[in-house]
Short mmCIF file of C-alpha atoms and ligand atoms in Angstrom, two decimals:
data_model
loop_
_atom_site.label_atom_id
_atom_site.label_comp_id
_atom_site.label_asym_id
_atom_site.label_seq_id
_atom_site.Cartn_x
_atom_site.Cartn_y
_atom_site.Cartn_z
CA MET P 197 2.11 11.95 -49.06
CA ALA P 198 3.17 11.91 -52.70
CA GLU P 199 4.79 8.72 -53.94
CA PRO P 200 8.56 8.94 -54.34
CA LEU P 201 9.61 9.74 -57.90
CA VAL P 202 12.84 7.75 -57.96
CA VAL P 203 13.36 4.61 -55.91
CA LEU P 204 16.44 2.39 -55.87
CA SER P 205 16.05 -0.73 -53.72
CA GLY P 206 18.95 -3.04 -53.02
CA VAL P 207 20.72 -2.18 -56.28
CA ASN P 208 23.98 -4.02 -56.93
CA LYS P 209 26.33 -3.71 -59.83
CA HIS P 210 29.77 -5.09 -60.70
CA PHE P 211 32.33 -4.14 -63.30
CA GLY P 212 34.08 -7.50 -63.51
CA ASP P 213 35.40 -8.16 -60.00
CA LEU P 214 34.70 -4.61 -58.85
CA HIS P 215 31.52 -4.36 -56.77
CA VAL P 216 30.74 -0.80 -57.79
CA LEU P 217 27.21 -0.39 -56.35
CA ARG P 218 26.53 -2.22 -53.08
CA ASP P 219 22.95 -2.52 -51.95
CA ILE P 220 22.00 1.01 -52.88
CA ASN P 221 18.73 2.17 -51.35
CA LEU P 222 17.67 5.67 -52.28
CA SER P 223 14.27 7.27 -52.51
CA VAL P 224 13.75 10.74 -53.93
CA ASP P 225 10.46 12.60 -53.51
CA PRO P 226 8.91 14.91 -56.11
CA GLY P 227 10.53 18.34 -55.87
CA GLU P 228 13.39 17.08 -53.75
CA VAL P 229 16.99 18.13 -54.49
CA VAL P 230 19.49 15.45 -53.49
CA ILE P 231 23.21 16.13 -53.62
CA VAL P 232 25.49 13.12 -54.00
CA ILE P 233 29.05 13.57 -52.81
CA GLY P 234 31.95 11.26 -52.10
CA PRO P 235 35.50 10.41 -53.11
CA SER P 236 36.44 9.76 -56.70
CA GLY P 237 35.67 6.17 -57.67
CA SER P 238 32.91 5.73 -55.08
CA GLY P 239 30.25 4.96 -57.70
CA LYS P 240 28.44 8.30 -58.01
CA SER P 241 28.52 8.43 -61.81
CA THR P 242 27.65 4.76 -62.09
CA MET P 243 24.61 5.28 -59.87
CA CYS P 244 23.40 8.17 -62.07
CA ARG P 245 24.01 6.18 -65.23
CA THR P 246 22.13 3.23 -63.79
CA ILE P 247 19.10 5.40 -63.00
CA ASN P 248 19.10 6.54 -66.64
CA ARG P 249 19.63 2.97 -67.84
CA LEU P 250 22.96 3.91 -69.45
CA GLU P 251 24.30 1.06 -67.31
CA THR P 252 22.66 -2.23 -66.40
CA TYR P 253 22.57 -3.62 -62.87
CA GLU P 254 22.47 -7.16 -61.56
CA SER P 255 20.08 -7.17 -58.63
CA GLY P 256 17.61 -4.94 -56.87
CA SER P 257 15.11 -2.66 -58.53
CA ILE P 258 14.77 0.89 -59.79
CA THR P 259 11.47 2.63 -60.41
CA ILE P 260 10.77 6.05 -61.89
CA ASP P 261 7.36 7.45 -60.99
CA GLY P 262 6.27 4.00 -59.86
CA LYS P 263 7.32 2.22 -63.05
CA PRO P 264 10.26 -0.20 -63.35
CA LEU P 265 13.07 0.84 -65.67
CA PRO P 266 12.37 -0.39 -69.19
CA GLN P 267 15.02 -2.52 -70.89
CA GLU P 268 14.83 -1.36 -74.51
CA GLY P 269 12.88 0.11 -77.39
CA LYS P 270 10.33 2.89 -77.29
CA GLU P 271 9.89 2.67 -73.52
CA LEU P 272 13.60 3.20 -73.05
CA ALA P 273 13.55 6.34 -75.22
CA GLN P 274 10.62 7.57 -73.13
CA LEU P 275 12.57 6.90 -69.94
CA ARG P 276 15.55 8.85 -71.22
CA ALA P 277 13.18 11.74 -71.89
CA ASP P 278 11.64 11.48 -68.41
CA VAL P 279 15.05 11.34 -66.75
CA GLY P 280 17.13 14.24 -68.02
CA MET P 281 20.87 13.97 -67.63
CA VAL P 282 23.58 16.61 -67.75
CA PHE P 283 27.18 15.43 -67.75
CA GLN P 284 30.51 17.02 -67.00
CA SER P 285 31.20 17.23 -70.74
CA PHE P 286 28.42 19.10 -72.45
CA ASN P 287 27.75 16.52 -75.19
CA LEU P 288 26.07 18.95 -77.57
CA PHE P 289 25.79 17.98 -81.23
CA ALA P 290 28.71 19.93 -82.72
CA HIS P 291 27.29 20.16 -86.23
CA LYS P 292 23.88 21.46 -85.15
CA THR P 293 22.93 24.97 -84.06
CA ILE P 294 22.09 25.68 -80.44
CA LEU P 295 18.41 25.90 -81.37
CA ASP P 296 18.51 22.58 -83.24
CA ASN P 297 20.28 20.95 -80.30
CA VAL P 298 17.33 21.87 -78.12
CA THR P 299 14.52 21.03 -80.57
CA LEU P 300 15.86 17.69 -81.82
CA GLY P 301 14.61 15.58 -78.89
CA PRO P 302 11.13 17.13 -78.63
CA ILE P 303 10.61 16.69 -82.40
CA LYS P 304 11.99 13.14 -82.58
CA VAL P 305 10.98 11.61 -79.27
CA ARG P 306 8.05 13.75 -78.12
CA GLN P 307 6.68 14.18 -81.68
CA LYS P 308 6.34 17.92 -81.27
CA ALA P 309 5.68 20.09 -84.32
CA LYS P 310 8.77 22.06 -85.37
CA ALA P 311 7.29 25.52 -84.81
CA ALA P 312 6.03 24.62 -81.33
CA ALA P 313 9.35 22.97 -80.45
CA GLU P 314 11.25 26.08 -81.57
CA LYS P 315 9.02 28.39 -79.59
CA GLU P 316 9.51 26.34 -76.44
CA ALA P 317 13.23 26.00 -77.10
CA MET P 318 13.62 29.77 -77.36
CA ALA P 319 11.79 30.21 -74.05
CA LEU P 320 14.15 27.70 -72.43
CA LEU P 321 17.22 29.31 -73.96
CA GLU P 322 15.92 32.60 -72.57
CA ARG P 323 15.54 31.00 -69.15
CA VAL P 324 19.17 29.81 -69.13
CA GLY P 325 20.38 33.13 -70.58
CA VAL P 326 21.61 32.09 -74.03
CA ALA P 327 18.67 32.94 -76.31
CA HIS P 328 20.83 35.39 -78.29
CA GLN P 329 23.16 32.49 -79.23
CA ALA P 330 20.40 30.32 -80.73
CA GLN P 331 21.75 30.36 -84.30
CA LYS P 332 25.37 29.68 -83.34
CA TYR P 333 27.17 26.35 -83.14
CA PRO P 334 28.38 24.85 -79.83
CA ALA P 335 32.06 25.58 -80.52
CA GLN P 336 31.23 29.30 -80.75
CA LEU P 337 30.00 29.34 -77.13
CA SER P 338 31.91 29.33 -73.85
CA GLY P 339 31.87 26.21 -71.67
CA GLY P 340 29.43 27.78 -69.27
CA GLN P 341 27.09 28.74 -72.10
CA GLN P 342 27.32 25.25 -73.61
CA GLN P 343 26.47 23.67 -70.29
CA ARG P 344 23.45 25.95 -69.95
CA VAL P 345 22.35 24.86 -73.44
CA ALA P 346 22.77 21.24 -72.33
CA ILE P 347 20.44 21.97 -69.40
CA ALA P 348 17.90 23.64 -71.72
CA ARG P 349 18.10 20.64 -74.04
CA SER P 350 17.23 18.27 -71.19
CA LEU P 351 14.42 20.53 -69.97
CA ALA P 352 12.92 20.60 -73.46
CA MET P 353 12.00 16.95 -72.97
CA GLU P 354 9.90 17.92 -69.95
CA PRO P 355 11.70 15.50 -67.66
CA LYS P 356 10.23 14.31 -64.38
CA VAL P 357 13.66 14.30 -62.79
CA MET P 358 17.04 15.77 -63.72
CA LEU P 359 20.36 14.07 -63.03
CA PHE P 360 23.49 16.20 -63.00
CA ASP P 361 26.87 14.49 -62.89
CA GLU P 362 29.51 17.06 -61.88
CA PRO P 363 28.03 19.64 -64.27
CA THR P 364 30.56 22.34 -63.38
CA SER P 365 33.77 20.40 -62.91
CA ALA P 366 34.98 20.93 -66.49
CA LEU P 367 34.33 24.68 -66.37
CA ASP P 368 36.67 27.58 -65.78
CA PRO P 369 36.01 29.03 -62.31
CA GLU P 370 34.33 32.19 -63.57
CA MET P 371 31.71 30.14 -65.40
CA ILE P 372 30.73 27.87 -62.54
CA ASN P 373 28.25 30.23 -60.92
CA GLU P 374 26.33 30.98 -64.11
CA VAL P 375 25.55 27.26 -64.36
CA LEU P 376 24.86 26.80 -60.63
CA ASP P 377 22.50 29.79 -60.71
CA VAL P 378 20.45 28.09 -63.43
CA MET P 379 20.33 24.94 -61.30
CA ILE P 380 19.32 26.89 -58.19
CA GLY P 381 16.50 28.44 -60.25
CA LEU P 382 15.37 24.98 -61.33
CA ALA P 383 15.41 23.74 -57.75
CA LYS P 384 13.32 26.74 -56.66
CA ASP P 385 10.83 26.00 -59.43
CA GLY P 386 10.31 22.56 -57.92
CA MET P 387 12.31 20.33 -60.26
CA THR P 388 13.27 16.99 -58.76
CA MET P 389 17.06 16.80 -58.98
CA ILE P 390 19.87 14.39 -58.19
CA VAL P 391 23.15 16.29 -58.39
CA VAL P 392 26.66 14.89 -58.09
CA THR P 393 28.78 17.89 -57.17
CA HIS P 394 31.46 19.07 -54.84
CA GLU P 395 30.09 22.62 -54.90
CA MET P 396 29.28 23.01 -51.24
CA GLY P 397 27.82 26.50 -51.59
CA PHE P 398 25.32 25.10 -54.04
CA ALA P 399 24.57 22.18 -51.72
CA ARG P 400 23.84 24.52 -48.84
CA LYS P 401 21.64 26.77 -50.96
CA ALA P 402 19.68 24.24 -52.98
CA ALA P 403 19.83 20.77 -51.43
CA ASN P 404 17.20 19.18 -49.26
CA ARG P 405 19.46 16.22 -48.57
CA VAL P 406 23.09 15.22 -48.94
CA VAL P 407 23.91 11.60 -49.75
CA PHE P 408 27.50 10.60 -49.02
CA MET P 409 28.87 7.64 -50.99
CA ALA P 410 32.09 5.71 -50.50
CA ASP P 411 33.20 2.38 -51.98
CA GLY P 412 29.91 1.84 -53.78
CA GLN P 413 27.78 2.33 -50.69
CA ILE P 414 25.61 5.09 -49.33
CA VAL P 415 27.42 5.67 -46.07
CA GLU P 416 25.20 8.38 -44.66
CA GLN P 417 22.56 10.90 -45.60
CA ALA P 418 21.45 14.06 -43.84
CA THR P 419 20.33 17.62 -44.43
CA PRO P 420 23.21 19.80 -45.73
CA GLU P 421 23.22 21.66 -42.42
CA GLU P 422 23.61 18.42 -40.42
CA PHE P 423 26.02 16.83 -42.82
CA PHE P 424 28.45 19.71 -43.10
CA THR P 425 28.51 20.50 -39.39
CA ASN P 426 28.05 17.06 -37.87
CA ALA P 427 29.00 14.22 -40.24
CA GLN P 428 28.75 10.89 -38.43
CA SER P 429 31.06 8.46 -40.26
CA ASN P 430 34.84 8.64 -40.33
CA ARG P 431 34.76 8.32 -44.12
CA ALA P 432 32.61 11.43 -44.39
CA LYS P 433 34.68 13.34 -41.85
CA ASP P 434 37.90 12.50 -43.73
CA PHE P 435 36.31 13.51 -47.02
CA LEU P 436 35.02 16.81 -45.68
CA ALA P 437 38.39 17.60 -44.12
CA LYS P 438 39.92 17.35 -47.60
CA ILE P 439 37.41 19.45 -49.50
CA LEU P 440 36.27 22.15 -47.05
P1 LIG N 134 32.68 8.31 -59.21
O1 LIG N 134 31.73 8.94 -60.17
O2 LIG N 134 32.20 8.32 -57.80
O3 LIG N 134 34.06 8.89 -59.31
P2 LIG N 134 32.40 5.99 -60.91
O4 LIG N 134 30.98 5.57 -60.80
O5 LIG N 134 32.83 6.72 -62.11
O6 LIG N 134 32.82 6.77 -59.57
O7 LIG N 134 33.33 4.71 -60.81
C1 LIG N 134 33.22 3.77 -59.76
C2 LIG N 134 34.23 2.68 -59.99
O8 LIG N 134 33.87 1.93 -61.14
C3 LIG N 134 35.64 3.19 -60.24
O9 LIG N 134 36.55 2.30 -59.63
C4 LIG N 134 35.77 3.14 -61.74
O10 LIG N 134 37.09 2.95 -62.14
C5 LIG N 134 34.91 1.94 -62.09
N1 LIG N 134 34.30 2.04 -63.43
C6 LIG N 134 33.49 3.04 -63.85
N2 LIG N 134 33.05 2.81 -65.09
C7 LIG N 134 33.60 1.63 -65.48
C8 LIG N 134 33.54 0.83 -66.66
N3 LIG N 134 32.78 1.21 -67.71
N4 LIG N 134 34.23 -0.32 -66.69
C9 LIG N 134 34.97 -0.71 -65.62
N5 LIG N 134 35.07 -0.02 -64.47
C10 LIG N 134 34.40 1.14 -64.40
MG1 LIG N 135 31.97 10.52 -61.47
#
């Protein structure tokens, strides 16, 4: 058996008095696609941000590919490259072209030569269907196109795992599928993914496992098939009744 790629063991975090992550245990294998769902405020974003070290935590441990999360410096930059993250808001650099958005990280953090970085960036932009927009600026693209650029930008760092935090929830409905299709392609290609989303069609198509969170805890986990037809906890049943 391959070692798990991402392991959270007994992770706890507070925001002041709020116990936002409670003894989180989660292990994600290479190539696995894990969907995280749960009510607003249950700690899904905080968990993702903790895995990427955008948030600290107080107890427990997190390892990526067997290594503990670094605290600072060069190792932290390396971690951020290894753990790609795509947010609800696209977070592209507004004053840089699409191509420059994608090449910046590989040149700065991975020390790639510019020509090689641009060649790879164009291949990635092709893969997400926006290669023809390479010389434009983010504001000239639709939300769906910008989010696909954000995915290409993360992929350019050759991450070991990709985190997606509600990547389609800021998009107009007609743009949701073009982003989900890119993610389904990534999943098929074997990318390890942790995806916070309420897109159940995507979960059924792409997920190996659904993790249901409520009040800072992982309440249950199951295959999508099991979870959507036979959720065990009342919290999950209530949640599903509201969204399905
Ligand atoms: P979810 O993504 O599941 O909606 P979050 O992880 O964003 O949940 O938030 C979990 C809880 O932590 C919420 O009650 C939220 O208000 C709180 N919270 C999130 N970020 C902060 C912060 N930076 N400071 C204080 N409280 C926060
Ligand atoms: Mg959130």
